Structure formats: C-alpha cells, structure tokens
Amino acid sequence: MTAATEPELPTDSASVSEVSRTVPQPPDDVWQVLTTPSGAEALLGKGAELGGKGEPWRSVDGSHGVVRSYHAGQQVRISWHADEHAPSTLVELHLIPEAEGTRLSLRYQETPDDAMNAHLRQRWGDALGRIVSGLAPVSETVIEATT
C-alpha cells in the first residue's frame, strides 16, 4: 500500500477520540521504549509484538490486528479487533516533539456501541500510562491527559 492508499482515521471528530500524555523525554527515547517487547505489550496487550507495516499482531486477551503504517520515531497505525468476531477499528499513535519533551497522541475510531467506546477510552488511556511508566525515571515527569 502506498501512503496515498493507506487507511486513515476519519476526520469527523464525532467518530474519532483521542487520549494523550506528555513526557519530558525526546521522541527517540519514547520510540525506543515503544519498540521493545515490553513497550509493544504496553500498547497492544500481553503477548503482542509490534512488527513492521503489514505484519499481524495478537494479544493473549484475543485482541488482534495488523500494522497499517509504521514511521520509525514518529507514528504507528494499527487495525484493532477486540476478538475474532469484532469489527476492526483504526488506532494511530503519534509522537509529537514538544518544547519540554514528547506528546504521545493516540487517536482511535469509535464504534456505534457506547459501552465499547468507554472500554476503548479506558484501554488506550491505560496503554499510554503503561508506556509512560516504562520510560526512564526523571525528576519531574509531566503527565497530561486530554479528552
């Protein structure tokens, strides 16, 4: 797939939600953590591995998908299914340089199911929290949540 034909999240803000965290580490440090086995598990779930574009991933909780886009140090886009019978949603994680570090911005497609959307918001917020926890400790970590 070329960049022009990669699936993208809709621009309709009603169908896409975002969670984010800001940390004092530079994007390269955050990316290094994200691409380790523990970083991939922090994002995708226990047992999951983050491969390259087009590679499938699977977590022991049954969630699974495919890496749709992978730009080292900047962004990863995955498809995500809760289980074998669940519809696919797209999830994008961007590492955005900020004056004082990096903002991790995770955008995901909502579903027509309000309960599932609440679950997704919790799941992805917790995932960012686990990634942040995996970063080297610093004296003053800034964690910012956006809704």
Coordinates of N, CA and C in Angstrom, one line a residue, residues 17-116:
S17 N -11.8 9.6 18.7 CA -11.4 10.1 20.1 C -9.9 10.1 20.2
E18 N -9.4 10.9 21.2 CA -8.0 11.0 21.4 C -7.7 10.9 22.9
V19 N -6.7 10.2 23.2 CA -6.1 10.3 24.6 C -4.6 10.7 24.4
S20 N -4.1 11.4 25.3 CA -2.7 11.8 25.1 C -2.0 12.0 26.5
R21 N -0.7 11.9 26.4 CA 0.2 12.1 27.6 C 1.4 12.9 27.1
T22 N 1.9 13.7 27.9 CA 3.1 14.5 27.6 C 4.2 14.1 28.6
V23 N 5.4 13.8 28.1 CA 6.5 13.3 28.9 C 7.7 14.2 28.6
P24 N 8.7 14.2 29.5 CA 9.9 15.1 29.3 C 10.9 14.4 28.4
Q25 N 10.8 13.2 28.0 CA 11.8 12.5 27.2 C 11.6 12.9 25.7
P26 N 12.7 12.9 24.9 CA 12.6 13.2 23.5 C 11.9 12.0 22.7
P27 N 11.3 12.3 21.6 CA 10.6 11.3 20.8 C 11.5 10.0 20.6
D28 N 12.7 10.1 20.3 CA 13.6 9.0 20.0 C 13.6 8.0 21.3
D29 N 13.7 8.6 22.5 CA 13.7 7.8 23.7 C 12.3 7.1 23.9
V30 N 11.3 7.8 23.6 CA 9.9 7.2 23.7 C 9.8 6.1 22.7
W31 N 10.2 6.3 21.4 CA 10.1 5.3 20.4 C 10.9 4.0 20.8
Q32 N 12.1 4.2 21.3 CA 12.9 3.1 21.7 C 12.2 2.2 22.7
V33 N 11.5 2.8 23.7 CA 10.7 2.0 24.6 C 9.5 1.4 23.9
L34 N 8.8 2.1 23.1 CA 7.6 1.5 22.4 C 8.0 0.3 21.6
T35 N 9.2 0.3 21.0 CA 9.5 -0.8 20.1 C 10.2 -2.0 20.8
T36 N 10.3 -2.0 22.1 CA 10.8 -3.1 22.8 C 9.6 -4.1 23.0
P37 N 9.9 -5.3 23.4 CA 8.8 -6.3 23.7 C 7.8 -5.7 24.8
S38 N 8.4 -5.2 25.8 CA 7.5 -4.6 26.9 C 6.8 -3.4 26.4
G39 N 7.4 -2.6 25.6 CA 6.6 -1.4 25.0 C 5.5 -1.8 24.1
A40 N 5.7 -2.8 23.3 CA 4.6 -3.3 22.4 C 3.5 -3.9 23.3
E41 N 3.9 -4.7 24.3 CA 2.8 -5.2 25.2 C 2.1 -4.1 25.9
A42 N 2.8 -3.0 26.3 CA 2.2 -1.9 27.0 C 1.1 -1.3 26.1
L43 N 1.4 -1.2 24.8 CA 0.4 -0.6 23.9 C -0.7 -1.6 23.5
L44 N -0.3 -2.8 23.1 CA -1.2 -3.8 22.4 C -1.8 -4.9 23.3
G45 N -1.1 -5.2 24.4 CA -1.5 -6.2 25.3 C -0.5 -7.3 25.4
K46 N -0.6 -8.1 26.5 CA 0.3 -9.2 26.8 C 0.5 -10.1 25.6
G47 N 1.7 -10.4 25.3 CA 2.0 -11.4 24.2 C 2.1 -10.7 22.8
A48 N 1.7 -9.5 22.7 CA 1.7 -8.9 21.3 C 3.1 -8.3 21.0
E49 N 3.4 -8.4 19.7 CA 4.7 -7.9 19.2 C 4.3 -6.9 18.1
L50 N 5.0 -5.7 18.1 CA 4.8 -4.7 17.2 C 5.8 -4.9 16.0
G51 N 5.3 -5.4 14.9 CA 6.2 -5.6 13.7 C 6.2 -4.4 12.8
G52 N 6.6 -4.7 11.6 CA 6.6 -3.6 10.5 C 5.2 -3.6 9.8
K53 N 5.2 -2.6 8.9 CA 3.9 -2.4 8.1 C 3.5 -3.7 7.5
G54 N 2.2 -4.0 7.6 CA 1.6 -5.2 7.0 C 1.7 -6.5 7.9
E55 N 2.4 -6.4 9.0 CA 2.5 -7.6 9.9 C 1.4 -7.6 10.9
P56 N 0.9 -8.9 11.1 CA -0.2 -9.0 12.1 C 0.4 -9.0 13.5
W57 N -0.5 -8.7 14.5 CA -0.1 -8.8 15.9 C -1.3 -9.5 16.6
R58 N -1.1 -10.1 17.7 CA -2.1 -10.7 18.5 C -1.7 -10.7 20.0
S59 N -2.7 -10.4 20.8 CA -2.5 -10.4 22.3 C -3.2 -11.6 22.9
V60 N -2.7 -12.0 24.1 CA -3.3 -13.2 24.7 C -4.8 -12.9 25.1
D61 N -5.2 -11.7 25.2 CA -6.6 -11.4 25.5 C -7.6 -11.6 24.3
G62 N -7.0 -11.9 23.2 CA -7.8 -12.2 22.0 C -7.8 -11.0 21.0
S63 N -7.4 -9.8 21.5 CA -7.4 -8.7 20.6 C -6.3 -8.9 19.6
H64 N -6.5 -8.4 18.4 CA -5.5 -8.6 17.3 C -5.7 -7.6 16.2
G65 N -4.8 -7.5 15.3 CA -4.9 -6.6 14.2 C -3.7 -6.7 13.3
V66 N -3.5 -5.6 12.5 CA -2.4 -5.6 11.6 C -1.7 -4.2 11.7
V67 N -0.4 -4.1 11.6 CA 0.2 -2.8 11.5 C 0.0 -2.2 10.1
R68 N -0.7 -1.1 10.1 CA -1.1 -0.5 8.8 C -0.1 0.6 8.3
S69 N 0.6 1.2 9.3 CA 1.6 2.2 8.9 C 2.6 2.3 10.0
Y70 N 3.9 2.5 9.7 CA 5.0 2.4 10.6 C 6.0 3.4 10.2
H71 N 6.1 4.5 10.9 CA 7.2 5.5 10.6 C 8.0 5.7 11.9
A72 N 9.2 5.0 11.8 CA 10.1 5.0 13.0 C 10.3 6.3 13.6
G73 N 10.1 6.4 14.9 CA 10.3 7.6 15.7 C 9.1 8.6 15.7
Q74 N 8.1 8.3 14.8 CA 7.0 9.3 14.7 C 5.6 8.7 14.9
Q75 N 5.3 7.6 14.2 CA 3.9 7.2 14.2 C 3.8 5.7 13.9
V76 N 2.7 5.1 14.5 CA 2.3 3.8 14.1 C 0.8 3.8 14.0
R77 N 0.3 3.1 13.0 CA -1.2 2.9 12.8 C -1.5 1.4 12.8
I78 N -2.4 1.0 13.5 CA -2.8 -0.4 13.6 C -4.3 -0.6 13.4
S79 N -4.7 -1.7 12.9 CA -6.1 -2.1 13.0 C -6.2 -2.8 14.3
W80 N -7.4 -2.7 14.9 CA -7.6 -3.4 16.2 C -9.0 -4.0 16.2
H81 N -9.0 -5.3 16.6 CA -10.2 -6.1 16.8 C -10.2 -6.5 18.3
A82 N -11.3 -6.4 18.9 CA -11.4 -6.9 20.3 C -11.3 -8.4 20.4
D83 N -11.8 -9.1 19.4 CA -11.7 -10.6 19.3 C -12.0 -11.0 17.8
E84 N -12.1 -12.3 17.6 CA -12.2 -12.8 16.2 C -13.5 -12.3 15.5
H85 N -14.5 -12.0 16.3 CA -15.8 -11.6 15.7 C -16.1 -10.1 15.7
A86 N -15.2 -9.4 16.3 CA -15.4 -7.9 16.5 C -15.0 -7.2 15.2
P87 N -15.7 -6.1 14.9 CA -15.3 -5.3 13.8 C -13.9 -4.6 14.0
S88 N -13.3 -4.2 13.0 CA -12.0 -3.5 13.0 C -12.2 -2.1 13.3
T89 N -11.3 -1.5 14.1 CA -11.2 0.0 14.2 C -9.7 0.3 14.0
L90 N -9.5 1.5 13.6 CA -8.1 2.0 13.4 C -7.6 2.8 14.6
V91 N -6.4 2.6 14.9 CA -5.7 3.3 16.0 C -4.4 3.9 15.5
E92 N -4.2 5.2 15.9 CA -2.9 5.8 15.5 C -2.2 6.4 16.7
L93 N -1.0 6.1 16.8 CA -0.2 6.7 17.9 C 0.9 7.6 17.3
H94 N 0.9 8.9 17.6 CA 1.8 9.8 17.1 C 2.7 10.3 18.2
L95 N 4.0 10.4 18.0 CA 5.0 11.0 18.9 C 5.3 12.4 18.4
I96 N 4.8 13.4 19.2 CA 4.9 14.8 18.7 C 5.9 15.5 19.6
P97 N 7.0 16.0 18.9 CA 8.0 16.8 19.7 C 7.4 18.0 20.3
E98 N 7.7 18.3 21.6 CA 7.2 19.5 22.3 C 8.4 20.2 22.9
A99 N 8.3 21.4 23.2 CA 9.5 22.1 23.8 C 10.1 21.4 25.0
E100 N 9.2 20.8 25.8 CA 9.7 20.1 27.0 C 9.7 18.6 26.9
G101 N 9.6 18.0 25.7 CA 9.6 16.6 25.6 C 8.8 16.1 24.4
T102 N 7.9 15.1 24.7 CA 7.1 14.5 23.7 C 5.7 14.3 24.1
R103 N 4.8 14.6 23.2 CA 3.4 14.3 23.4 C 3.0 13.0 22.7
L104 N 2.5 12.1 23.4 CA 2.0 10.8 22.8 C 0.5 11.0 22.6
S105 N 0.2 11.1 21.3 CA -1.2 11.3 20.9 C -1.8 10.1 20.3
L106 N -2.8 9.4 21.0 CA -3.4 8.2 20.4 C -4.8 8.5 20.0
R107 N -5.1 8.4 18.7 CA -6.4 8.6 18.2 C -7.0 7.3 17.8
Y108 N -8.3 7.1 18.0 CA -8.9 5.8 17.7 C -10.3 6.0 17.2
Q109 N -10.8 5.1 16.3 CA -12.1 5.2 15.8 C -13.1 4.7 16.9
E110 N -14.2 5.4 17.1 CA -15.2 5.0 18.0 C -16.1 4.0 17.3
T111 N -16.9 3.2 18.0 CA -17.8 2.3 17.5 C -19.3 2.8 17.7
P112 N -20.3 2.2 17.2 CA -21.7 2.6 17.5 C -22.1 2.2 18.9
D113 N -21.3 1.4 19.6 CA -21.6 0.9 20.9 C -21.0 1.7 22.0
D114 N -21.8 2.4 22.8 CA -21.3 3.3 23.8 C -20.5 2.6 24.9
A115 N -20.9 1.4 25.3 CA -20.1 0.6 26.2 C -18.7 0.3 25.7
M116 N -18.7 -0.1 24.5 CA -17.4 -0.4 23.8 C -16.5 0.8 23.8

